Amino acid sequence: MTSRMLEEALSAPQVVARQMAADQGAYAALGDALREQPPAALLTIARGSSDHASNYLAYLVMARLGRLVTSLPMSLITLYQSRIESKGLLSLAFSQSGQSPDLVSPTQYFRANGARTVAFVNAEGSPLAAAAEHVFPLHAGVEQSVAATKSYIAQLVAGARVVAAWQGDEDLSAALQALPQAMEQAARQRWDVAVDALKDADKLFVIGRGTSLPIALEAALKFKETCGIQAEAFSGAEVKHGPMALVDEGYPLLVFAPRGPAQAGLLALAEEMRGRGARVLLAAPEGTPGAELPLSCTGNEDLDPIAAVQSFYPMVEALAQARGLNPDQPRHLAKVTKTH
């Protein structure tokens, strides 16, 4: 039986096309405003998959625009009542439902204290949308599966659109317009070898670096919630500082190595781990030595991680089914989580 999770994951290319056709003037206006009056500080507000998407935006902003981005610990506002200086601040909140109080309260606080507030949210009538000054709908449609897929991809695209508009980068903008076609190809990639390799796994490292680290974080979360595997995500650099002590014969590692500055180091790490006897599943562009999981390329290497997660989702859904689990009904989880 086809799960809602798989149906929604496979609908992501259409979601991207729908989003790219919408709100073009609003993204351009925000980009103009950020160039005319650059923020003194930037922070993201998010949890779960949405936080992983915000990490991707942060990487792009820091790498392309040279501006540091902080991930806000929401308890500073909701529990500690911290009086954070908001003058010149740009806050960027990410959510599918827009319901959680610990996203809404900080957004309200920053807006009331003079910050520019932005929300990327799928539910346009939500409290978060009402709290933010600038609202960018994800246009993902209703997402019924507990495990977010199409809304996460829509958040990644929205973040890249902000960066393209802010930079005025025509190459990135053109690649975003062509992204739905690349996503269609990515959705057709076959990762069956990973299902076979991980069917009986109880632990796993997921490795990325740079713009692929947010994808590794998302993948690790999906392994936990849909497959019951204790998966941990690490940077390809960080994994050598202690976690490597756990790697022994047959230990499974999924390494995301799309194009970009981090790729060479990730490929070298994959080879080193194979030498230690680890079961390395290398996701890399077709033709890359040792790559069992083919990655599609987009019109700009900074967008390749979005195609990578599009290929990952059908595999992890199939893995859940192979392990006798229903990916639409993760244990102890609900679609909307409200934390304070």
Tab-separated table of C-alpha atoms in Angstrom:
chain	number	residue	atom	x	y	z
A	1	MET	CA	0.000	0.000	0.000
A	2	THR	CA	1.329	3.450	-0.928
A	3	SER	CA	1.823	5.581	2.170
A	4	ARG	CA	0.848	9.206	2.517
A	5	MET	CA	4.489	9.912	3.246
A	6	LEU	CA	5.568	8.534	-0.139
A	7	GLU	CA	2.750	10.290	-1.996
A	8	GLU	CA	3.684	13.605	-0.418
A	9	ALA	CA	7.418	13.133	-0.959
A	10	LEU	CA	6.869	12.371	-4.642
A	11	SER	CA	4.662	15.454	-5.004
A	12	ALA	CA	7.535	17.758	-3.989
A	13	PRO	CA	8.596	18.663	-7.569
A	14	GLN	CA	5.072	19.992	-8.200
A	15	VAL	CA	5.204	21.841	-4.871
A	16	VAL	CA	8.485	23.481	-5.915
A	17	ALA	CA	7.015	24.491	-9.270
A	18	ARG	CA	3.968	25.967	-7.546
A	19	GLN	CA	6.075	27.876	-5.061
A	20	MET	CA	8.433	29.220	-7.715
A	21	ALA	CA	5.454	30.611	-9.639
A	22	ALA	CA	4.177	32.463	-6.572
A	23	ASP	CA	5.222	35.470	-4.489
A	24	GLN	CA	7.968	36.578	-6.878
A	25	GLY	CA	7.350	40.228	-6.113
A	26	ALA	CA	7.437	39.628	-2.371
A	27	TYR	CA	10.806	37.843	-2.524
A	28	ALA	CA	12.213	40.565	-4.776
A	29	ALA	CA	10.976	43.271	-2.395
A	30	LEU	CA	12.583	41.563	0.593
A	31	GLY	CA	15.833	41.204	-1.350
A	32	ASP	CA	15.777	44.891	-2.250
A	33	ALA	CA	15.106	45.858	1.368
A	34	LEU	CA	17.960	43.707	2.653
A	35	ARG	CA	20.388	45.266	0.183
A	36	GLU	CA	19.248	48.801	0.954
A	37	GLN	CA	19.292	48.280	4.713
A	38	PRO	CA	21.377	45.211	5.578
A	39	PRO	CA	20.523	43.628	8.929
A	40	ALA	CA	22.916	44.105	11.809
A	41	ALA	CA	22.211	40.539	12.964
A	42	LEU	CA	20.262	37.522	11.753
A	43	LEU	CA	18.690	34.641	13.613
A	44	THR	CA	16.492	31.664	12.771
A	45	ILE	CA	13.587	30.326	14.818
A	46	ALA	CA	12.581	26.699	14.175
A	47	ARG	CA	12.383	23.142	15.484
A	48	GLY	CA	12.670	19.657	13.988
A	49	SER	CA	12.731	19.393	10.209
A	50	SER	CA	12.058	23.118	9.987
A	51	ASP	CA	15.222	23.779	11.980
A	52	HIS	CA	17.210	21.697	9.522
A	53	ALA	CA	15.784	23.820	6.711
A	54	SER	CA	16.743	26.985	8.584
A	55	ASN	CA	20.294	25.611	8.894
A	56	TYR	CA	20.460	25.355	5.113
A	57	LEU	CA	19.424	29.001	4.748
A	58	ALA	CA	22.027	29.934	7.355
A	59	TYR	CA	24.795	28.150	5.422
A	60	LEU	CA	23.839	29.940	2.215
A	61	VAL	CA	23.705	33.349	3.920
A	62	MET	CA	27.038	32.870	5.665
A	63	ALA	CA	28.801	31.390	2.626
A	64	ARG	CA	27.405	33.734	-0.018
A	65	LEU	CA	26.753	36.969	1.881
A	66	GLY	CA	29.344	36.756	4.644
A	67	ARG	CA	26.856	37.455	7.438
A	68	LEU	CA	26.698	35.338	10.586
A	69	VAL	CA	23.394	33.670	11.429
A	70	THR	CA	22.388	32.483	14.895
A	71	SER	CA	19.931	29.679	15.639
A	72	LEU	CA	17.822	31.031	18.494
A	73	PRO	CA	17.356	28.874	21.597
A	74	MET	CA	13.685	29.766	21.992
A	75	SER	CA	13.746	29.257	25.752
A	76	LEU	CA	15.722	32.509	26.015
A	77	ILE	CA	12.462	34.287	25.218
A	78	THR	CA	9.802	31.849	26.425
A	79	LEU	CA	11.372	30.706	29.712
A	80	TYR	CA	14.257	33.018	30.627
A	81	GLN	CA	12.500	36.233	29.552
A	82	SER	CA	15.774	37.531	28.084
A	83	ARG	CA	15.670	41.090	26.771
A	84	ILE	CA	17.514	40.429	23.520
A	85	GLU	CA	18.578	43.548	21.621
A	86	SER	CA	16.406	43.666	18.506
A	87	LYS	CA	17.465	46.846	16.731
A	88	GLY	CA	18.660	46.015	13.222
A	89	LEU	CA	17.775	42.333	13.697
A	90	LEU	CA	16.265	40.091	11.021
A	91	SER	CA	14.451	37.048	12.427
A	92	LEU	CA	13.490	34.162	10.138
A	93	ALA	CA	10.970	31.636	11.455
A	94	PHE	CA	10.298	28.290	9.741
A	95	SER	CA	7.275	26.092	10.409
A	96	GLN	CA	4.848	23.770	8.665
A	97	SER	CA	1.887	24.341	10.978
A	98	GLY	CA	2.775	27.722	12.497
A	99	GLN	CA	1.169	26.579	15.741
A	100	SER	CA	3.955	26.137	18.286
A	101	PRO	CA	4.036	28.852	20.974
A	102	ASP	CA	7.835	28.815	21.147
A	103	LEU	CA	8.005	30.029	17.542
A	104	VAL	CA	5.164	32.506	17.859
A	105	SER	CA	6.310	34.186	21.097
A	106	PRO	CA	9.854	35.061	19.936
A	107	THR	CA	8.501	36.357	16.620
A	108	GLN	CA	6.033	38.561	18.492
A	109	TYR	CA	8.791	39.750	20.842
A	110	PHE	CA	11.219	40.665	18.071
A	111	ARG	CA	8.575	42.425	16.008
A	112	ALA	CA	7.389	44.433	19.011
A	113	ASN	CA	10.969	45.486	19.709
A	114	GLY	CA	11.804	46.766	16.238
A	115	ALA	CA	13.200	43.739	14.395
A	116	ARG	CA	12.207	42.755	10.886
A	117	THR	CA	10.369	39.435	11.181
A	118	VAL	CA	9.885	36.855	8.445
A	119	ALA	CA	7.920	33.592	8.565
A	120	PHE	CA	8.070	30.712	6.102
A	121	VAL	CA	4.954	28.716	6.902
A	122	ASN	CA	2.625	26.271	5.178
A	123	ALA	CA	-0.468	27.286	7.171
A	124	GLU	CA	-1.124	30.872	6.097
A	125	GLY	CA	-3.845	31.426	8.721
A	126	SER	CA	-1.655	30.274	11.608
A	127	PRO	CA	-0.570	32.209	14.713
A	128	LEU	CA	3.003	32.375	13.381
A	129	ALA	CA	1.848	33.934	10.128
A	130	ALA	CA	-0.125	36.498	12.113
A	131	ALA	CA	2.894	37.291	14.286
A	132	ALA	CA	5.385	37.997	11.469
A	133	GLU	CA	5.693	41.153	9.404
A	134	HIS	CA	6.640	39.305	6.192
A	135	VAL	CA	4.982	35.946	5.456
A	136	PHE	CA	6.125	33.599	2.698
A	137	PRO	CA	3.703	30.691	2.180
A	138	LEU	CA	5.319	27.346	1.361
A	139	HIS	CA	2.531	26.412	-1.078
A	140	ALA	CA	3.021	22.748	-0.149
A	141	GLY	CA	-0.675	22.010	0.257
A	142	VAL	CA	-2.063	20.009	3.158
A	143	GLU	CA	0.578	17.680	4.583
A	144	GLN	CA	-1.031	14.725	6.366
A	145	SER	CA	1.967	12.493	7.003
A	146	VAL	CA	3.504	13.002	10.444
A	147	ALA	CA	6.949	12.854	8.827
A	148	ALA	CA	7.435	16.115	6.946
A	149	THR	CA	8.684	15.743	3.378
A	150	LYS	CA	7.243	18.162	0.833
A	151	SER	CA	7.020	20.977	3.398
A	152	TYR	CA	10.704	20.520	4.305
A	153	ILE	CA	11.710	20.692	0.644
A	154	ALA	CA	9.506	23.777	0.212
A	155	GLN	CA	11.318	25.407	3.150
A	156	LEU	CA	14.714	24.682	1.592
A	157	VAL	CA	13.562	26.298	-1.650
A	158	ALA	CA	12.135	29.323	0.158
A	159	GLY	CA	15.443	29.876	1.943
A	160	ALA	CA	17.378	29.672	-1.316
A	161	ARG	CA	14.932	32.152	-2.898
A	162	VAL	CA	15.629	34.687	-0.154
A	163	VAL	CA	19.373	34.359	-0.700
A	164	ALA	CA	19.045	34.655	-4.484
A	165	ALA	CA	16.880	37.771	-4.099
A	166	TRP	CA	19.205	39.321	-1.518
A	167	GLN	CA	22.298	38.683	-3.623
A	168	GLY	CA	20.610	39.525	-6.894
A	169	ASP	CA	22.204	36.308	-8.168
A	170	GLU	CA	20.789	35.578	-11.627
A	171	ASP	CA	22.512	32.186	-11.875
A	172	LEU	CA	20.975	30.944	-8.625
A	173	SER	CA	17.598	32.401	-9.610
A	174	ALA	CA	17.701	30.607	-12.979
A	175	ALA	CA	18.684	27.347	-11.294
A	176	LEU	CA	15.743	27.724	-8.904
A	177	GLN	CA	13.363	28.174	-11.830
A	178	ALA	CA	14.711	24.963	-13.390
A	179	LEU	CA	14.692	23.078	-10.083
A	180	PRO	CA	11.353	21.237	-10.555
A	181	GLN	CA	12.779	19.339	-13.529
A	182	ALA	CA	15.893	18.341	-11.554
A	183	MET	CA	13.644	17.246	-8.691
A	184	GLU	CA	11.635	15.005	-11.008
A	185	GLN	CA	14.855	13.264	-11.996
A	186	ALA	CA	15.958	13.027	-8.366
A	187	ALA	CA	12.656	11.401	-7.389
A	188	ARG	CA	13.340	8.627	-9.927
A	189	GLN	CA	16.762	7.699	-8.540
A	190	ARG	CA	16.891	4.153	-7.177
A	191	TRP	CA	18.411	3.722	-3.718
A	192	ASP	CA	17.293	0.119	-3.206
A	193	VAL	CA	20.788	-0.891	-2.099
A	194	ALA	CA	20.354	1.249	1.022
A	195	VAL	CA	17.097	-0.525	1.929
A	196	ASP	CA	18.883	-3.877	1.709
A	197	ALA	CA	21.877	-2.645	3.692
A	198	LEU	CA	19.866	-1.038	6.497
A	199	LYS	CA	16.918	-3.399	6.851
A	200	ASP	CA	18.318	-4.907	10.033
A	201	ALA	CA	20.317	-1.917	11.302
A	202	ASP	CA	19.756	-0.536	14.797
A	203	LYS	CA	22.242	2.339	14.588
A	204	LEU	CA	23.645	4.588	11.902
A	205	PHE	CA	25.776	7.658	11.285
A	206	VAL	CA	24.623	10.136	8.643
A	207	ILE	CA	27.419	12.373	7.409
A	208	GLY	CA	27.398	15.657	5.521
A	209	ARG	CA	29.296	18.933	5.568
A	210	GLY	CA	28.534	22.491	4.561
A	211	THR	CA	25.235	22.742	2.721
A	212	SER	CA	24.743	18.953	2.878
A	213	LEU	CA	24.873	18.868	6.702
A	214	PRO	CA	21.259	20.107	7.045
A	215	ILE	CA	20.266	17.212	4.753
A	216	ALA	CA	22.162	14.758	6.948
A	217	LEU	CA	20.371	16.150	10.008
A	218	GLU	CA	17.009	15.696	8.311
A	219	ALA	CA	17.882	12.176	7.167
A	220	ALA	CA	18.902	11.150	10.684
A	221	LEU	CA	15.593	12.440	12.034
A	222	LYS	CA	13.649	10.468	9.422
A	223	PHE	CA	15.549	7.265	10.251
A	224	LYS	CA	14.535	7.733	13.883
A	225	GLU	CA	10.877	8.596	13.408
A	226	THR	CA	9.937	6.281	10.527
A	227	CYS	CA	12.347	3.348	10.940
A	228	GLY	CA	13.162	3.239	14.657
A	229	ILE	CA	16.914	3.416	13.939
A	230	GLN	CA	19.166	5.317	16.335
A	231	ALA	CA	20.663	7.584	13.693
A	232	GLU	CA	23.040	10.437	14.454
A	233	ALA	CA	24.106	13.170	12.048
A	234	PHE	CA	27.613	14.594	12.065
A	235	SER	CA	29.757	16.915	10.015
A	236	GLY	CA	32.406	15.043	8.064
A	237	ALA	CA	34.941	16.982	10.131
A	238	GLU	CA	33.240	16.560	13.511
A	239	VAL	CA	32.849	12.801	13.219
A	240	LYS	CA	36.612	12.421	13.640
A	241	HIS	CA	36.559	14.052	17.092
A	242	GLY	CA	35.121	11.156	19.054
A	243	PRO	CA	32.215	9.491	17.268
A	244	MET	CA	34.681	7.601	15.082
A	245	ALA	CA	35.545	5.464	18.111
A	246	LEU	CA	32.175	3.721	17.621
A	247	VAL	CA	32.882	2.713	14.035
A	248	ASP	CA	33.848	-0.926	13.704
A	249	GLU	CA	33.306	-3.801	11.288
A	250	GLY	CA	29.985	-3.456	9.489
A	251	TYR	CA	28.969	-0.170	11.175
A	252	PRO	CA	26.595	1.599	8.749
A	253	LEU	CA	27.307	5.118	7.509
A	254	LEU	CA	25.308	7.139	4.998
A	255	VAL	CA	27.512	9.863	3.506
A	256	PHE	CA	25.949	12.707	1.509
A	257	ALA	CA	28.607	14.046	-0.874
A	258	PRO	CA	26.998	16.326	-3.466
A	259	ARG	CA	29.069	18.743	-5.540
A	260	GLY	CA	30.748	21.647	-3.785
A	261	PRO	CA	33.745	22.568	-1.623
A	262	ALA	CA	33.028	19.862	0.964
A	263	GLN	CA	32.795	16.986	-1.486
A	264	ALA	CA	36.483	16.001	-1.662
A	265	GLY	CA	36.775	15.654	2.097
A	266	LEU	CA	33.571	13.618	2.316
A	267	LEU	CA	34.750	11.246	-0.405
A	268	ALA	CA	38.058	10.808	1.416
A	269	LEU	CA	36.190	10.125	4.662
A	270	ALA	CA	34.012	7.511	2.980
A	271	GLU	CA	37.127	5.741	1.680
A	272	GLU	CA	38.775	5.893	5.106
A	273	MET	CA	35.688	4.434	6.787
A	274	ARG	CA	35.547	1.626	4.256
A	275	GLY	CA	39.128	0.866	5.190
A	276	ARG	CA	38.003	0.464	8.813
A	277	GLY	CA	35.388	-2.055	7.769
A	278	ALA	CA	32.364	0.233	7.959
A	279	ARG	CA	29.397	-0.356	5.655
A	280	VAL	CA	29.525	2.934	3.793
A	281	LEU	CA	26.587	4.032	1.669
A	282	LEU	CA	27.939	6.888	-0.423
A	283	ALA	CA	25.448	9.278	-2.014
A	284	ALA	CA	27.249	11.207	-4.750
A	285	PRO	CA	26.772	12.204	-8.402
A	286	GLU	CA	26.720	9.334	-10.870
A	287	GLY	CA	30.197	8.307	-11.928
A	288	THR	CA	31.764	9.115	-8.548
A	289	PRO	CA	33.976	6.162	-7.526
A	290	GLY	CA	32.328	4.124	-4.768
A	291	ALA	CA	28.947	5.874	-5.028
A	292	GLU	CA	26.126	3.338	-4.641
A	293	LEU	CA	23.418	5.974	-4.207
A	294	PRO	CA	23.243	8.290	-7.257
A	295	LEU	CA	22.608	11.995	-6.735
A	296	SER	CA	21.045	14.225	-9.355
A	297	CYS	CA	22.685	17.552	-10.117
A	298	THR	CA	20.789	20.837	-10.365
A	299	GLY	CA	21.581	24.064	-12.177
A	300	ASN	CA	23.649	25.307	-9.212
A	301	GLU	CA	25.669	23.162	-6.813
A	302	ASP	CA	24.220	25.020	-3.819
A	303	LEU	CA	20.824	23.533	-4.737
A	304	ASP	CA	22.112	19.958	-5.089
A	305	PRO	CA	21.297	19.124	-1.429
A	306	ILE	CA	17.602	19.747	-2.208
A	307	ALA	CA	17.732	17.112	-4.945
A	308	ALA	CA	19.587	14.794	-2.553
A	309	VAL	CA	16.820	14.800	0.033
A	310	GLN	CA	14.253	14.258	-2.734
A	311	SER	CA	16.052	10.984	-3.569
A	312	PHE	CA	16.401	10.065	0.101
A	313	TYR	CA	12.735	10.263	1.105
A	314	PRO	CA	11.411	7.376	-1.048
A	315	MET	CA	14.248	5.187	0.194
A	316	VAL	CA	13.585	5.808	3.889
A	317	GLU	CA	9.856	5.228	3.348
A	318	ALA	CA	10.641	1.888	1.675
A	319	LEU	CA	13.028	1.043	4.513
A	320	ALA	CA	10.288	1.620	7.095
A	321	GLN	CA	7.996	-0.713	5.152
A	322	ALA	CA	10.759	-3.325	4.866
A	323	ARG	CA	11.175	-3.203	8.648
A	324	GLY	CA	7.460	-3.881	9.113
A	325	LEU	CA	6.632	-0.324	10.201
A	326	ASN	CA	3.979	2.100	8.997
A	327	PRO	CA	5.777	5.330	8.033
A	328	ASP	CA	2.493	7.240	8.424
A	329	GLN	CA	2.143	6.269	12.075
A	330	PRO	CA	5.454	6.846	13.921
A	331	ARG	CA	5.313	5.834	17.566
A	332	HIS	CA	4.502	8.569	20.097
A	333	LEU	CA	4.427	11.340	17.466
A	334	ALA	CA	1.754	13.753	16.253
A	335	LYS	CA	1.717	16.058	13.224
A	336	VAL	CA	1.626	19.279	15.242
A	337	THR	CA	3.959	19.654	18.219
A	338	LYS	CA	3.394	22.555	20.580
A	339	THR	CA	6.296	23.417	22.875
A	340	HIS	CA	6.842	26.433	25.104
